[in-house]
Coordinates of C-alpha atoms in Angstrom, one line a residue:
Chain E
M1 CA 8.0 -53.2 -2.9
K2 CA 7.8 -53.6 -6.7
Y3 CA 4.5 -52.6 -8.2
P4 CA 3.0 -54.2 -11.3
P5 CA 3.0 -52.2 -14.5
A6 CA 0.3 -49.6 -14.7
L7 CA -2.7 -50.6 -16.7
S8 CA -4.4 -47.2 -16.7
R9 CA -5.5 -45.3 -19.7
L10 CA -2.6 -42.9 -19.2
S11 CA 0.0 -45.6 -19.2
F12 CA -1.6 -47.2 -22.3
S13 CA -1.3 -43.9 -24.1
W14 CA 2.3 -43.6 -22.9
Y15 CA 3.5 -46.8 -24.5
S16 CA 1.4 -46.4 -27.7
E17 CA 2.6 -42.8 -28.1
N18 CA 6.2 -44.0 -27.8
A19 CA 5.6 -46.6 -30.5
V20 CA 3.9 -44.1 -32.9
A21 CA 6.6 -41.5 -32.3
T22 CA 9.4 -44.0 -33.1
V23 CA 7.8 -44.9 -36.4
I24 CA 7.2 -41.3 -37.4
F25 CA 10.7 -40.1 -36.5
A26 CA 12.2 -43.1 -38.4
V27 CA 10.1 -42.2 -41.5
L28 CA 11.2 -38.6 -41.1
A29 CA 14.9 -39.6 -40.9
L30 CA 14.6 -41.6 -44.2
L31 CA 12.6 -38.9 -46.0
P32 CA 15.5 -37.2 -47.8
A33 CA 16.5 -40.5 -49.3
F34 CA 13.3 -40.6 -51.2
L35 CA 12.2 -37.0 -51.6
S36 CA 13.9 -33.8 -52.5
G37 CA 13.2 -30.2 -53.4
Y38 CA 10.4 -28.2 -51.6
V39 CA 9.4 -31.0 -49.2
I40 CA 12.8 -31.3 -47.8
Y41 CA 13.0 -27.5 -47.5
I42 CA 9.6 -27.1 -45.8
V43 CA 9.3 -30.1 -43.4
P44 CA 12.0 -28.7 -41.0
Q45 CA 9.9 -25.5 -40.7
Y46 CA 6.8 -27.5 -39.9
L47 CA 8.7 -29.5 -37.3
L48 CA 9.8 -26.2 -35.7
Y49 CA 6.2 -25.1 -35.6
G50 CA 5.7 -28.5 -33.9
V51 CA 8.3 -27.8 -31.3
L52 CA 6.5 -24.5 -30.6
A53 CA 3.2 -26.4 -30.3
M54 CA 4.8 -28.9 -27.9
S55 CA 5.9 -26.0 -25.7
L56 CA 2.3 -25.0 -25.4
A57 CA 1.1 -28.6 -24.9
L58 CA 3.5 -28.8 -21.9
L59 CA 1.9 -25.8 -20.4
W60 CA -1.8 -26.2 -21.5
G61 CA -2.2 -30.0 -21.8
V62 CA -0.1 -31.0 -18.8
A63 CA -0.4 -28.1 -16.4
G64 CA -3.7 -26.7 -17.6
I65 CA -2.3 -23.2 -18.2
L66 CA -3.3 -21.7 -21.5
S67 CA -0.9 -19.2 -22.9
F68 CA -1.3 -16.9 -25.9
G69 CA 2.3 -15.7 -25.4
Q70 CA 4.3 -18.6 -27.0
A71 CA 4.7 -16.7 -30.3
A72 CA 6.5 -13.9 -28.4
F73 CA 9.2 -16.3 -27.2
F74 CA 9.4 -17.8 -30.6
A75 CA 9.9 -14.4 -32.3
L76 CA 12.5 -13.3 -29.7
G77 CA 14.4 -16.5 -30.4
A78 CA 14.3 -15.8 -34.2
Y79 CA 15.5 -12.2 -33.6
A80 CA 18.3 -13.5 -31.4
M81 CA 19.5 -15.6 -34.3
G82 CA 19.4 -12.6 -36.6
L83 CA 21.2 -10.3 -34.2
A84 CA 23.8 -12.7 -32.8
P85 CA 26.4 -12.1 -35.6
H86 CA 26.5 -8.4 -34.5
W87 CA 27.2 -9.3 -30.9
T88 CA 30.4 -11.4 -31.2
S89 CA 33.2 -12.2 -33.6
S90 CA 35.0 -14.6 -31.3
V91 CA 32.2 -17.1 -30.7
D92 CA 30.2 -18.9 -33.3
P93 CA 27.0 -16.8 -33.6
F94 CA 24.8 -19.8 -34.2
Y95 CA 25.6 -21.4 -30.9
L96 CA 25.4 -18.0 -29.1
A97 CA 22.0 -17.4 -30.6
L98 CA 20.8 -20.8 -29.5
L99 CA 22.0 -20.1 -25.9
V100 CA 20.5 -16.6 -25.9
S101 CA 17.2 -17.8 -27.3
L102 CA 16.9 -20.5 -24.6
L103 CA 17.8 -18.0 -21.8
I104 CA 15.6 -15.1 -23.1
G105 CA 12.6 -17.5 -23.3
A106 CA 13.3 -19.0 -19.9
V107 CA 14.0 -15.7 -18.1
L108 CA 11.2 -13.7 -19.6
A109 CA 8.6 -16.5 -19.0
G110 CA 10.1 -17.2 -15.5
V111 CA 9.9 -13.5 -14.4
V112 CA 6.4 -13.0 -15.9
G113 CA 5.2 -16.3 -14.5
Y114 CA 6.7 -15.8 -11.1
F115 CA 4.8 -12.5 -10.5
L116 CA 1.6 -13.6 -12.1
F117 CA 1.4 -17.0 -10.4
S118 CA 2.6 -15.7 -7.0
A119 CA -0.2 -13.1 -7.2
G120 CA -2.7 -15.9 -7.9
V121 CA -3.4 -14.9 -11.5
R122 CA -5.2 -17.9 -13.1
D123 CA -7.3 -18.9 -16.1
V124 CA -8.6 -16.2 -18.4
Y125 CA -6.6 -13.5 -16.6
F126 CA -3.4 -15.3 -17.4
V127 CA -4.5 -15.8 -21.0
L128 CA -5.0 -12.0 -21.3
V129 CA -1.6 -11.2 -19.8
T130 CA 0.1 -13.6 -22.2
L131 CA -1.8 -12.1 -25.1
A132 CA -0.6 -8.7 -24.0
L133 CA 2.9 -10.1 -23.9
S134 CA 2.6 -11.1 -27.6
I135 CA 1.2 -7.7 -28.6
M136 CA 4.0 -5.9 -26.7
T137 CA 6.7 -8.0 -28.3
E138 CA 5.3 -7.3 -31.7
Q139 CA 5.1 -3.5 -31.0
I140 CA 8.6 -3.4 -29.6
T141 CA 10.0 -5.2 -32.7
V142 CA 8.2 -2.6 -34.8
S143 CA 9.3 0.4 -32.8
Q144 CA 13.0 -0.6 -32.5
S145 CA 13.4 -0.6 -36.3
D146 CA 17.1 0.4 -36.1
I147 CA 17.8 -3.0 -34.6
T148 CA 15.0 -5.2 -35.9
G149 CA 14.2 -3.7 -39.3
G150 CA 10.7 -2.7 -38.2
Y151 CA 7.9 -3.8 -40.4
N152 CA 10.4 -4.7 -43.1
G153 CA 11.8 -7.5 -41.0
M154 CA 15.3 -8.8 -40.8
F155 CA 17.2 -11.0 -43.2
I156 CA 19.1 -13.8 -41.5
P157 CA 21.8 -15.7 -43.3
R158 CA 21.7 -19.4 -42.9
A159 CA 24.2 -20.6 -40.4
Q160 CA 27.6 -22.2 -40.9
L161 CA 28.1 -24.8 -38.2
S162 CA 31.6 -25.6 -37.0
F163 CA 32.6 -28.4 -34.7
G164 CA 36.3 -28.2 -33.9
G165 CA 37.9 -28.1 -37.4
V166 CA 34.9 -29.4 -39.3
S167 CA 32.4 -27.0 -40.7
L168 CA 28.9 -27.7 -42.1
D169 CA 27.1 -25.3 -44.5
L170 CA 23.4 -25.2 -43.7
S171 CA 22.5 -23.2 -46.8
A172 CA 21.6 -26.5 -48.5
D173 CA 18.3 -28.1 -47.4
V174 CA 19.5 -31.6 -46.6
P175 CA 22.2 -30.5 -44.0
M176 CA 19.6 -28.2 -42.5
Y177 CA 17.1 -31.0 -42.4
Y178 CA 19.5 -33.3 -40.6
T179 CA 20.5 -30.5 -38.2
I180 CA 16.9 -29.7 -37.2
L181 CA 15.4 -33.2 -37.0
P182 CA 17.7 -34.5 -34.2
I183 CA 17.0 -31.3 -32.2
V184 CA 13.3 -31.8 -32.6
I185 CA 13.5 -35.5 -31.5
G186 CA 15.7 -34.5 -28.6
I187 CA 13.3 -31.8 -27.4
Y188 CA 10.4 -34.3 -27.8
V189 CA 12.2 -36.9 -25.7
L190 CA 13.2 -34.4 -23.1
L191 CA 9.6 -33.1 -22.7
R192 CA 8.3 -36.7 -22.5
L193 CA 10.7 -37.3 -19.7
V194 CA 9.6 -34.1 -17.9
V195 CA 6.0 -35.2 -18.2
A196 CA 6.7 -38.6 -16.8
S197 CA 8.8 -37.3 -14.0
R198 CA 7.6 -36.4 -10.5
F199 CA 7.6 -32.7 -11.5
G200 CA 5.3 -33.7 -14.4
K201 CA 2.9 -35.5 -12.1
V202 CA 2.6 -32.5 -9.9
L203 CA 1.8 -30.4 -12.9
V204 CA -0.9 -32.8 -13.9
G205 CA -2.2 -32.6 -10.3
I206 CA -2.3 -28.8 -10.7
R207 CA -4.3 -29.2 -13.9
E208 CA -6.7 -31.5 -12.2
N209 CA -7.2 -29.6 -8.9
E210 CA -4.7 -27.0 -7.8
D211 CA -6.2 -26.6 -4.4
R212 CA -5.7 -30.3 -3.6
V213 CA -2.0 -29.9 -4.7
L214 CA -1.7 -27.0 -2.3
S215 CA -3.2 -29.0 0.5
L216 CA -0.5 -31.6 -0.1
G217 CA 2.1 -29.0 0.7
F218 CA 3.3 -27.9 -2.7
R219 CA 3.9 -24.3 -3.5
T220 CA 2.1 -24.6 -6.9
S221 CA 3.1 -21.1 -8.0
L222 CA 6.8 -22.3 -8.3
Y223 CA 5.8 -25.4 -10.2
K224 CA 3.8 -23.3 -12.6
T225 CA 6.6 -20.8 -13.0
A226 CA 9.1 -23.6 -13.8
A227 CA 6.7 -25.1 -16.4
F228 CA 6.2 -21.7 -18.0
A229 CA 10.0 -21.0 -18.0
L230 CA 10.7 -24.4 -19.6
S231 CA 7.9 -23.8 -22.1
G232 CA 9.4 -20.3 -22.9
A233 CA 12.9 -21.7 -23.3
V234 CA 11.7 -24.4 -25.8
A235 CA 9.6 -21.9 -27.8
G236 CA 12.7 -19.5 -27.9
L237 CA 15.0 -22.3 -29.1
A238 CA 12.5 -23.3 -31.8
G239 CA 12.3 -19.6 -32.9
A240 CA 16.1 -19.3 -33.2
L241 CA 16.2 -22.4 -35.5
Y242 CA 13.2 -21.1 -37.4
G243 CA 15.1 -17.8 -37.9
T244 CA 18.1 -19.5 -39.6
H245 CA 15.9 -21.9 -41.5
A246 CA 13.5 -19.3 -42.9
S247 CA 16.3 -16.7 -43.3
F248 CA 13.8 -14.0 -42.3
V249 CA 12.0 -12.7 -39.3
S250 CA 9.3 -10.0 -39.0
P251 CA 7.1 -8.6 -36.2
S252 CA 4.1 -10.7 -37.3
L253 CA 5.9 -13.7 -35.9
A254 CA 5.2 -12.4 -32.4
G255 CA 1.6 -11.2 -33.2
V256 CA -1.8 -12.2 -32.1
L257 CA -2.6 -14.1 -35.3
F258 CA 0.4 -16.4 -35.0
S259 CA -0.2 -16.8 -31.3
T260 CA -3.7 -17.9 -32.1
Q261 CA -2.5 -20.3 -34.8
V262 CA -0.3 -22.1 -32.2
V263 CA -3.4 -22.6 -29.9
V264 CA -5.3 -23.9 -32.9
W265 CA -2.6 -26.4 -33.8
V266 CA -2.5 -27.8 -30.3
A267 CA -6.3 -27.9 -29.9
I268 CA -6.6 -29.9 -33.2
G269 CA -3.7 -32.2 -32.6
G270 CA -4.5 -32.8 -28.9
R271 CA -3.2 -30.8 -26.0
E272 CA -2.6 -33.7 -23.7
S273 CA -0.3 -35.5 -26.1
L274 CA 3.1 -33.9 -27.1
L275 CA 3.1 -36.0 -30.3
G276 CA -0.5 -34.9 -31.0
A277 CA 0.6 -31.2 -30.6
L278 CA 3.6 -31.8 -32.8
L279 CA 1.6 -33.5 -35.6
G280 CA -1.2 -31.0 -35.2
A281 CA 1.2 -28.2 -36.0
V282 CA 2.7 -30.1 -38.9
G283 CA -0.6 -31.2 -40.3
V284 CA -2.4 -27.8 -40.0
A285 CA 0.6 -25.9 -41.3
A286 CA 0.9 -28.2 -44.3
L287 CA -2.9 -28.0 -44.9
S288 CA -2.7 -24.2 -44.7
N289 CA 0.2 -24.1 -47.1
Y290 CA -1.6 -26.3 -49.6
L291 CA -4.8 -24.4 -49.4
T292 CA -3.0 -21.1 -49.8
A293 CA -1.8 -22.3 -53.2
I294 CA -5.2 -23.7 -54.4
T295 CA -7.6 -21.2 -52.8
P296 CA -5.8 -18.1 -51.5
E297 CA -9.1 -16.4 -50.7
Y298 CA -10.7 -19.1 -48.6
W299 CA -7.9 -21.1 -47.0
Q300 CA -8.4 -19.5 -43.6
L301 CA -12.1 -20.3 -43.8
V302 CA -11.4 -24.0 -44.5
V303 CA -8.9 -24.2 -41.6
G304 CA -11.5 -22.6 -39.4
I305 CA -14.1 -25.1 -40.3
V306 CA -11.6 -28.0 -39.7
F307 CA -10.9 -26.4 -36.3
V308 CA -14.6 -26.2 -35.4
I309 CA -15.3 -29.8 -36.5
V310 CA -12.4 -31.3 -34.6
I311 CA -13.2 -29.4 -31.4
M312 CA -16.9 -30.3 -31.6
A313 CA -16.2 -34.0 -32.4
F314 CA -13.1 -34.5 -30.2
R315 CA -12.7 -32.1 -27.3
G316 CA -9.2 -33.6 -26.6
G317 CA -8.2 -33.1 -30.2
V318 CA -7.3 -35.9 -32.7
A319 CA -4.7 -37.5 -30.3
G320 CA -7.2 -37.5 -27.5
A321 CA -9.8 -39.3 -29.6
L322 CA -7.2 -41.9 -30.8
I323 CA -6.1 -42.6 -27.2
R324 CA -9.7 -43.1 -26.1
L325 CA -10.2 -45.4 -29.1
G326 CA -7.2 -47.5 -28.3
S327 CA -7.8 -47.7 -24.6
R328 CA -9.9 -50.3 -22.8
P329 CA -13.3 -49.0 -21.7
P330 CA -13.3 -47.3 -18.3
M331 CA -14.2 -49.7 -15.5
E332 CA -17.5 -49.2 -13.8
P333 CA -16.9 -48.2 -10.2
E334 CA -17.8 -51.0 -7.8
R335 CA -20.2 -50.5 -4.9
G336 CA -18.5 -49.1 -1.9
Chain M
M1 CA -7.1 -28.5 28.4
S2 CA -3.7 -26.9 29.0
D3 CA -1.9 -25.0 26.2
A4 CA 1.0 -27.5 26.5
G5 CA -1.4 -30.3 25.6
T6 CA -3.1 -28.4 22.7
L7 CA -1.9 -28.9 19.1
L8 CA -4.6 -26.8 17.4
A9 CA -6.3 -23.8 18.9
V10 CA -8.9 -21.8 17.1
H11 CA -10.0 -18.5 18.8
D12 CA -13.0 -16.3 18.0
L13 CA -12.9 -17.2 14.3
C14 CA -15.2 -15.1 12.1
V15 CA -15.5 -16.0 8.4
A16 CA -17.6 -14.5 5.7
Y17 CA -18.4 -15.1 2.0
G18 CA -18.6 -11.5 0.9
R19 CA -21.2 -9.8 3.1
S20 CA -22.6 -13.1 4.3
Q21 CA -21.0 -14.1 7.6
V22 CA -20.8 -17.9 8.1
L23 CA -18.8 -18.4 11.2
F24 CA -19.3 -16.3 14.4
N25 CA -16.5 -16.3 17.1
V26 CA -15.9 -20.0 16.7
G27 CA -13.4 -21.6 19.1
L28 CA -12.0 -25.1 18.9
T29 CA -9.0 -27.0 20.3
A30 CA -7.5 -30.3 19.5
P31 CA -4.9 -32.2 21.5
H32 CA -1.8 -33.9 20.1
R33 CA -3.5 -37.2 19.9
G34 CA -7.2 -38.2 19.7
G35 CA -10.3 -37.3 17.8
V36 CA -12.4 -34.2 17.7
A37 CA -15.8 -34.3 16.0
V38 CA -17.4 -31.3 14.5
L39 CA -21.2 -31.9 14.1
G40 CA -24.1 -29.8 12.8
R41 CA -26.7 -29.8 10.2
N42 CA -26.1 -28.8 6.5
G43 CA -25.1 -25.1 6.3
A44 CA -23.9 -24.9 9.9
G45 CA -20.4 -23.9 8.8
K46 CA -18.5 -27.2 9.3
T47 CA -16.8 -27.2 5.9
T48 CA -16.1 -23.5 6.1
L49 CA -14.3 -24.1 9.5
M50 CA -12.2 -26.9 7.9
K51 CA -11.3 -24.8 4.9
T52 CA -10.3 -21.8 7.1
I53 CA -8.1 -24.0 9.4
I54 CA -6.2 -25.4 6.3
G55 CA -6.0 -21.9 4.7
E56 CA -8.2 -22.3 1.7
L57 CA -10.5 -19.5 3.1
R58 CA -9.4 -16.4 4.9
N59 CA -10.9 -15.3 8.2
K60 CA -12.3 -11.8 8.9
S61 CA -11.0 -12.0 12.5
G62 CA -9.9 -14.4 15.1
S63 CA -6.8 -16.6 15.1
V64 CA -5.6 -20.1 14.3
R65 CA -2.6 -21.4 16.3
F66 CA -0.9 -24.7 15.5
A67 CA 1.8 -26.3 17.6
G68 CA 2.1 -23.1 19.5
R69 CA 2.6 -21.0 16.3
E70 CA 0.2 -18.4 14.9
I71 CA -0.7 -19.7 11.4
T72 CA -3.6 -17.4 10.5
Q73 CA -1.6 -15.5 7.8
L74 CA 0.2 -18.6 6.4
A75 CA -0.6 -20.0 3.0
T76 CA -2.1 -23.5 2.7
E77 CA 1.1 -25.2 1.7
Q78 CA 3.0 -23.6 4.6
R79 CA 0.4 -24.9 7.0
V80 CA 0.6 -28.4 5.5
R81 CA 4.4 -28.3 5.8
L82 CA 4.0 -27.5 9.5
G83 CA 2.0 -30.7 9.9
L84 CA -1.6 -30.1 9.0
G85 CA -3.3 -32.6 6.6
Y86 CA -6.7 -32.1 4.9
V87 CA -9.1 -34.5 3.2
P88 CA -11.9 -32.5 1.5
Q89 CA -15.5 -33.5 1.3
E90 CA -15.4 -33.7 -2.6
H91 CA -12.8 -34.0 -5.3
G92 CA -10.2 -35.4 -3.0
V93 CA -8.4 -37.4 -5.6
F94 CA -6.9 -36.6 -9.0
A95 CA -9.5 -38.4 -11.0
R96 CA -7.5 -38.8 -14.2
L97 CA -4.3 -40.0 -12.5
S98 CA -3.7 -43.6 -11.5
V99 CA -3.9 -44.6 -7.9
R100 CA -0.1 -45.0 -7.9
D101 CA 0.4 -41.5 -9.4
N102 CA -2.0 -40.0 -6.8
L103 CA 0.1 -41.6 -4.1
T104 CA 3.3 -40.6 -5.8
V105 CA 2.3 -36.9 -5.8
G106 CA 1.3 -37.2 -2.1
A107 CA 4.6 -38.8 -1.2
L108 CA 6.5 -36.0 -2.8
G109 CA 5.2 -33.7 -0.1
G110 CA 6.3 -36.1 2.6
R111 CA 9.7 -36.8 4.0
R112 CA 9.6 -40.6 4.2
H113 CA 10.8 -42.9 1.4
D114 CA 8.4 -45.6 2.3
G115 CA 5.4 -43.3 2.1
I116 CA 3.4 -45.3 -0.5
E117 CA 3.9 -48.6 1.4
R118 CA 2.7 -47.0 4.5
A119 CA -0.5 -45.8 2.8
L120 CA -1.0 -49.3 1.4
A121 CA -0.5 -50.9 4.8
I122 CA -3.4 -48.7 6.2
F123 CA -5.6 -49.3 3.2
P124 CA -4.5 -52.6 1.6
K125 CA -7.4 -52.5 -0.9
L126 CA -5.6 -49.7 -2.7
G127 CA -2.7 -52.1 -3.5
Q128 CA -5.0 -54.0 -5.9
R129 CA -5.9 -50.7 -7.7
L130 CA -2.5 -49.1 -8.2
G131 CA -2.7 -49.0 -12.0
Q132 CA -6.4 -48.0 -12.1
T133 CA -7.3 -44.4 -12.8
A134 CA -8.7 -42.8 -9.6
G135 CA -11.9 -41.6 -11.3
T136 CA -12.9 -45.3 -11.8
L137 CA -12.7 -46.1 -8.1
S138 CA -15.7 -46.6 -5.9
G139 CA -16.7 -43.9 -3.5
G140 CA -15.1 -45.7 -0.6
E141 CA -11.9 -46.4 -2.4
R142 CA -11.6 -42.8 -3.4
K143 CA -12.0 -41.7 0.2
M144 CA -9.4 -44.3 1.2
L145 CA -7.0 -42.9 -1.5
A146 CA -7.6 -39.3 -0.4
I147 CA -7.0 -40.2 3.3
G148 CA -4.0 -42.4 2.4
R149 CA -2.5 -39.7 0.3
A150 CA -3.0 -37.0 3.0
L151 CA -1.2 -39.3 5.4
L152 CA 1.9 -39.4 3.2
G153 CA 2.7 -35.9 4.2
E154 CA 3.0 -37.2 7.8
P155 CA 0.5 -34.8 9.3
K156 CA 0.4 -34.2 13.0
L157 CA -3.2 -33.3 12.7
L158 CA -5.6 -34.5 10.0
L159 CA -8.7 -32.6 9.0
L160 CA -11.4 -34.9 7.6
D161 CA -14.5 -33.4 5.9
E162 CA -17.2 -36.0 5.6
P163 CA -15.0 -39.1 5.1
T164 CA -18.0 -41.4 4.6
E165 CA -20.1 -39.3 2.4
G166 CA -21.1 -41.3 -0.7
V167 CA -19.6 -44.5 0.7
W168 CA -21.4 -47.8 0.7
V169 CA -22.5 -48.8 4.2
G170 CA -20.4 -51.9 4.1
V171 CA -17.2 -49.9 3.7
I172 CA -18.0 -47.3 6.4
D173 CA -16.9 -49.7 9.2
E174 CA -13.6 -50.3 7.5
I175 CA -12.9 -46.6 7.2
A176 CA -14.1 -46.0 10.8
D177 CA -11.7 -48.7 12.1
R178 CA -8.8 -47.0 10.4
L179 CA -9.7 -43.6 11.7
R180 CA -10.0 -44.9 15.3
A181 CA -6.5 -46.4 14.9
L182 CA -5.2 -43.2 13.4
A183 CA -6.6 -41.2 16.3
Q184 CA -4.4 -43.2 18.6
E185 CA -1.3 -41.8 16.8
I186 CA -2.1 -38.3 15.7
A187 CA -4.8 -35.7 16.1
V188 CA -7.9 -36.1 13.9
V189 CA -10.6 -33.4 13.5
I190 CA -13.6 -35.0 11.8
V191 CA -16.6 -33.4 10.2
E192 CA -19.2 -36.1 9.8
Q193 CA -23.0 -36.6 9.3
H194 CA -22.7 -40.1 10.5
L195 CA -23.2 -39.4 14.2
Q196 CA -22.2 -42.7 15.7
L197 CA -19.1 -42.9 13.6
A198 CA -18.0 -39.4 14.5
L199 CA -18.5 -39.9 18.2
S200 CA -16.8 -43.3 18.1
V201 CA -13.6 -41.7 16.6
A202 CA -13.7 -38.5 18.8
D203 CA -13.1 -38.0 22.4
Q204 CA -14.3 -34.4 22.2
A205 CA -17.2 -33.0 20.2
Y206 CA -18.3 -29.6 19.0
V207 CA -21.8 -28.9 17.6
L208 CA -22.2 -26.0 15.3
D209 CA -25.5 -24.2 14.8
R210 CA -25.8 -21.5 12.2
G211 CA -22.1 -20.7 12.4
R212 CA -21.8 -20.7 16.3
V213 CA -20.6 -23.3 18.7
A214 CA -23.8 -24.5 20.3
L215 CA -22.5 -27.4 22.3
V216 CA -19.0 -28.6 23.3
G217 CA -17.9 -31.4 25.6
P218 CA -16.7 -35.0 25.8
S219 CA -18.3 -37.2 23.1
A220 CA -20.1 -39.4 25.7
E221 CA -21.8 -36.3 27.2
I222 CA -22.7 -34.8 23.8
R223 CA -24.1 -38.2 22.7
D224 CA -26.5 -38.1 25.7
D225 CA -27.3 -34.4 25.5
P226 CA -31.0 -34.0 24.8
R227 CA -30.3 -30.8 22.8
L228 CA -28.1 -32.7 20.3
L229 CA -31.0 -33.8 18.1
Q230 CA -32.5 -30.3 18.1
Y231 CA -29.2 -29.0 16.6
L232 CA -28.8 -31.8 14.1
A233 CA -32.5 -32.0 12.9
P234 CA -33.0 -30.7 9.4

C-alpha cells in the first residue's frame, strides 16, 4: 500500500529545511567569488563549529541526550591532526588524521556510552559524566606536555592534499574554503539521512518516551550508544579539520567553557533542527567575534543576554520558532 | 488450568515502591488465547501488576513465567521479544511523531513486512490520520494507535491498561469489538474500570483489593458475585 505524503508539522519542517539549506549552501559556494580576505578565512572555521553543533543536535535534539563532552572529541580530533605527521611518513598525514579523528571520537564515545547507557545512566547524571570527560581531556592535554605542548598548545601546519599525482596546497584560504565546505555539506546531508531513517525515528521515540520504546522490544541502550558514537565521530572529524584550518590547538579547546559554548549555539539555533544548530553556531560565533572587536570587556555579557532572550522567547531556539511559524496550526482533537 | 494450557503464570508476586508494599503474593494465569480481566478500585495495584509483568517495575519476590520460561529477571525489551505486548494507561503514543512514524517504529520491532497494513486493517480509522501528529489525535484514536502499534510486534499476549480511559463513549464499543476479536487469536490481559467491557472481553477475571487477589473466577461468576461491588466501590 502506498501512503499519501505526510502533512504533519515534522514533514513540513523537513521540506522547508531542505529548501533553506540548499539556498544557504549555494550562497556559501559562491561567496569566494564576491568576497575575499578575512571573511573567506573565518567562515570555514564557523562552519566547523557548525558541524560540532550538529553533532550535539543529533544527540540532544533527536535522541534527547544532552552532552557537555562534545568539545573533548573536537579537541582530540584537532590534536590528532597535529600529531599525525609524527606517526607516519608513508601515508598522507592529513588523511590519516581524518581517519584517526573519526575513530577516536566514535570509539571513545561508544565505549563511554555503552557503559553509561547499559547501566541506565540518564539525564543530569549523563550530563555530569560528559562534563567530566571534557575536564579530563583538558587535564590530560595539559599534563602530557611532551606530546601536546601543554598550556602552550601545538602548532599545526596547514595540510597539503594529494590525490594521485595532483597536490593541493591548503595554506591559501580559498582552497581551504572549498575543501571544508563540501565536507560540511556532506556531513549535513548524512546526518539528515540518519534522522530520517528508521534508526532516527527510534531515536526520536527514545526522546519522546524511552519506556515506550523499550516496551516495543528495542534495546534502547544500544541505540543511544550508536547515536553517541556517531556524534563523537562527527565532532572528532570537525576537530581535525579545525586543527589544520586554525593551525593551532590548545587544551582550552576541550574545556568546560568551550563545551558550554557548543550547548549555547545549539540552544539558540534550535536543537531539533540540524540546520538550526549549524546556523546557531555560525551566527553566535560571528557575533562573538564581532563583539570581541568592539567591546572586549562586555561581549560575553551581550552573548549571555541574547541566550537568555532566545531561550525565554523560543524554547526550541530560532529554528523551532520558525518551524512553528511556517506550520499549519495544530488540529484540535476530535471527540472520541 | 493445566501448565500446558498456560501462557502467563504469575506466582506470589510482591512489589513495593520503596518501603510501601503495593502487591502482596499476587497470582494470575492466562491461557494461550482468550481474555483475562483485572478489576479493582483505584490504588488496588492493577497498573503495578501490569508494569511488573512487562518488566518496568522489579518485584521483591515471586515469579513471572511466560511460555514456560522464567522471565522475572529479564529486561522489558527481552520480554517483548519473547511475545509480550504492552499498552500503558497513559502516554502510549509518541505525541510529536506522525501516526505513520509511530507505526513505523512499532513495525521495526516486529518480524512481518506487512505490519502497518495489519494495524490499519484492525483500526481503519488510523489510515485517514497517517500524516497527522499523534498528539493531535482524539483520545480514542490515540488508544487505537497504541494498541495497533503494540500488535505490530506480534505479541502472544497483550497487556492492556485502561484501554478506554479518556475515550468518548461512542468509540468505546468500537475498541471493545476489536479487543473481543483479538482475544480469539491471542491472550489479552485487560485492566479496565469499564466493568461490562472488561467482562465481555475476558473469560476469566481477577479482582484486586489493596494489593491482594480478593476474587478470582470465570467472568460470568464474578459478574454475579455480590462481593464484586464491595471491592469496586470507591
